[in-house]
């Protein structure tokens, strides 16, 4: 049962082949057995999962089931869950029991999905390897010596190891797509504004966007359909109808124009990864698509601009963690300043502190124009690059990550090298575009992801383009040995 | 831009982060390396380019000036480190 996709599980539930309670028990047992080596879950909500499963079974008996009713999922522990610890991978929020549900959590629950638990992540979603979590690193089910990617590493590892059929994630600079690539699954970061950020703990507010991770594009279509849509509680939520993604998956690819950015295939890309990506692109040609070279000339500026904008927004967002109203407080503060500075020093890990300090510096008096304003101007240049490319092509394709999963500990002491692992994903966030990663092969035993980038609100097209590939290939069906 | 220990201490104060003296050199090194990375931006000519603060050109939505939130003080204070009589407790501010 655990090898079935969400689409298949949904059909099995509808056909009465199993109940949601049986399914939920089966996944909870798998989590109990396989989570210890992976550390993919921070919290398992077994009791409430079974209660939700029984409620889903009753709902189905009443004839009120939707496609996700009774399907188990997991939430990245960055989404607030009423009455359940929401840690964001940080000691700061280790004692935090969220007093309300995030809109994403509420919508998936309303669709009848069952929450198995909360998945591990880089602290406050700041990282590309899931090694900055207060709860310890997550391991990659394809190779326990390898990182799963980050920051949604727990969600990606859990899906890849079949501990859950689908999970939520968030993506500020690649945090859905990069772990999806490194764990051999499918994940989509929607257009900025497509999925509500209400109750999603903020890292960099102008870049953060929630989305699903699952085995296939068809599964992501179902999850995204339930997650997306206007939310008055999020001031940046876009009021625009959500297409029925699941019914738009089968459109043929004949005539599709795929742009290949020359900057994404140059220096820095591992040659074995390049070869796998080229083979996937050749498959698209066989499916009737036309490929053309495009240029995104300002690509090299994306990481520098991101490491101004994201830390600036992070330093401002994380100012709220002051040890007063919720979260960690130091022992015996001698005065208010001591309470703030020590609570924050004890509550945050070193990568979060680095980003807060960088952000504080670039926003400080005298430096704003040289750093923050300059970065915002570069953001415009990058966005204009994509705008010009989408005048020529329907989607853009390339590698998700320059390498396959690296080893635990390999980059953890060198922030700059770690930052470079997001070289192909960050520009998409700066422009606010949707991007998807899906598995297209392996180098050794470690998976390779293909990234597809679409125009604003073209999630339906990305899911369709990925789905057609998955109809004629079986990379998405491979599962790691031992799980 | 290279940051020295005094600058790191000043930024840490602005950020309300206590940093141990022995950790200052490592922060100075890391932060300087990050600033060196971001200064690659200077290679781009951005004269006359309008800064982009937000990915979608949209106006900030306004809502009616009406009370929409119920009182949940007790609910929210249940997760506070220290409260008393509905107040958040912090060290004495005025001697």
Short mmCIF file of N, CA, C and O in Angstrom, two decimals, chain A residues 22 36 43 95 131 136 140 152 170 182 215 217 224 233 272 297 324 379 403 420 450:
data_model
loop_
_atom_site.label_atom_id
_atom_site.label_comp_id
_atom_site.label_asym_id
_atom_site.label_seq_id
_atom_site.Cartn_x
_atom_site.Cartn_y
_atom_site.Cartn_z
N UNK A 22 -7.06 2.26 8.29
CA UNK A 22 -6.05 1.22 7.99
C UNK A 22 -4.80 1.83 7.36
O UNK A 22 -3.67 1.50 7.71
N UNK A 36 13.59 6.53 12.80
CA UNK A 36 14.82 6.72 13.59
C UNK A 36 16.10 6.95 12.77
O UNK A 36 16.80 7.94 13.04
N UNK A 43 7.73 15.71 15.04
CA UNK A 43 6.58 15.34 15.87
C UNK A 43 5.69 14.39 15.07
O UNK A 43 5.41 14.66 13.90
N UNK A 95 9.37 25.19 22.70
CA UNK A 95 8.21 25.13 23.59
C UNK A 95 6.92 25.70 22.97
O UNK A 95 5.92 25.83 23.68
N UNK A 131 20.86 20.42 7.84
CA UNK A 131 21.80 20.19 8.95
C UNK A 131 21.72 21.28 10.01
O UNK A 131 22.36 21.16 11.05
N UNK A 136 18.53 18.02 14.92
CA UNK A 136 19.51 17.15 14.27
C UNK A 136 19.23 17.03 12.78
O UNK A 136 18.14 17.34 12.30
N UNK A 140 19.37 11.21 3.97
CA UNK A 140 18.75 10.93 2.67
C UNK A 140 18.49 9.42 2.55
O UNK A 140 19.42 8.63 2.69
N UNK A 152 13.27 21.96 3.14
CA UNK A 152 12.18 21.01 3.40
C UNK A 152 12.71 19.57 3.34
O UNK A 152 12.10 18.69 2.72
N UNK A 170 8.03 24.57 2.06
CA UNK A 170 8.08 25.98 1.70
C UNK A 170 9.38 26.21 0.95
O UNK A 170 10.33 25.45 1.10
N UNK A 182 17.18 16.15 -4.64
CA UNK A 182 18.17 15.32 -3.96
C UNK A 182 17.56 14.02 -3.42
O UNK A 182 18.28 13.06 -3.16
N UNK A 215 5.28 12.09 -4.85
CA UNK A 215 6.06 11.27 -5.76
C UNK A 215 5.88 11.73 -7.21
O UNK A 215 6.82 11.69 -8.00
N UNK A 217 3.80 14.34 -10.37
CA UNK A 217 3.17 15.62 -10.69
C UNK A 217 1.66 15.54 -10.47
O UNK A 217 1.04 16.50 -10.01
N UNK A 224 -1.75 20.68 -4.49
CA UNK A 224 -1.71 22.13 -4.74
C UNK A 224 -3.13 22.68 -4.93
O UNK A 224 -3.44 23.77 -4.45
N UNK A 233 -6.47 36.70 4.88
CA UNK A 233 -5.54 36.85 6.01
C UNK A 233 -4.10 37.11 5.58
O UNK A 233 -3.27 37.46 6.40
N UNK A 272 28.26 14.77 -14.78
CA UNK A 272 27.38 13.60 -14.74
C UNK A 272 25.92 14.03 -14.57
O UNK A 272 25.01 13.44 -15.17
N UNK A 297 20.89 36.44 -18.71
CA UNK A 297 22.26 36.96 -18.54
C UNK A 297 22.64 37.36 -17.12
O UNK A 297 23.81 37.36 -16.78
N UNK A 324 9.69 37.36 25.23
CA UNK A 324 8.67 37.97 26.09
C UNK A 324 7.33 37.24 25.97
O UNK A 324 6.77 36.78 26.96
N UNK A 379 17.27 42.47 -8.56
CA UNK A 379 16.06 41.65 -8.61
C UNK A 379 15.22 42.02 -9.86
O UNK A 379 14.69 41.14 -10.54
N UNK A 403 24.75 19.63 -8.34
CA UNK A 403 25.31 18.32 -8.00
C UNK A 403 24.19 17.43 -7.45
O UNK A 403 23.10 17.92 -7.14
N UNK A 420 25.97 28.17 -2.61
CA UNK A 420 26.06 27.97 -4.06
C UNK A 420 25.25 26.76 -4.54
O UNK A 420 25.00 26.61 -5.74
N UNK A 450 15.24 17.45 -12.49
CA UNK A 450 15.10 18.41 -13.58
C UNK A 450 14.21 19.53 -13.07
O UNK A 450 13.14 19.27 -12.51
#
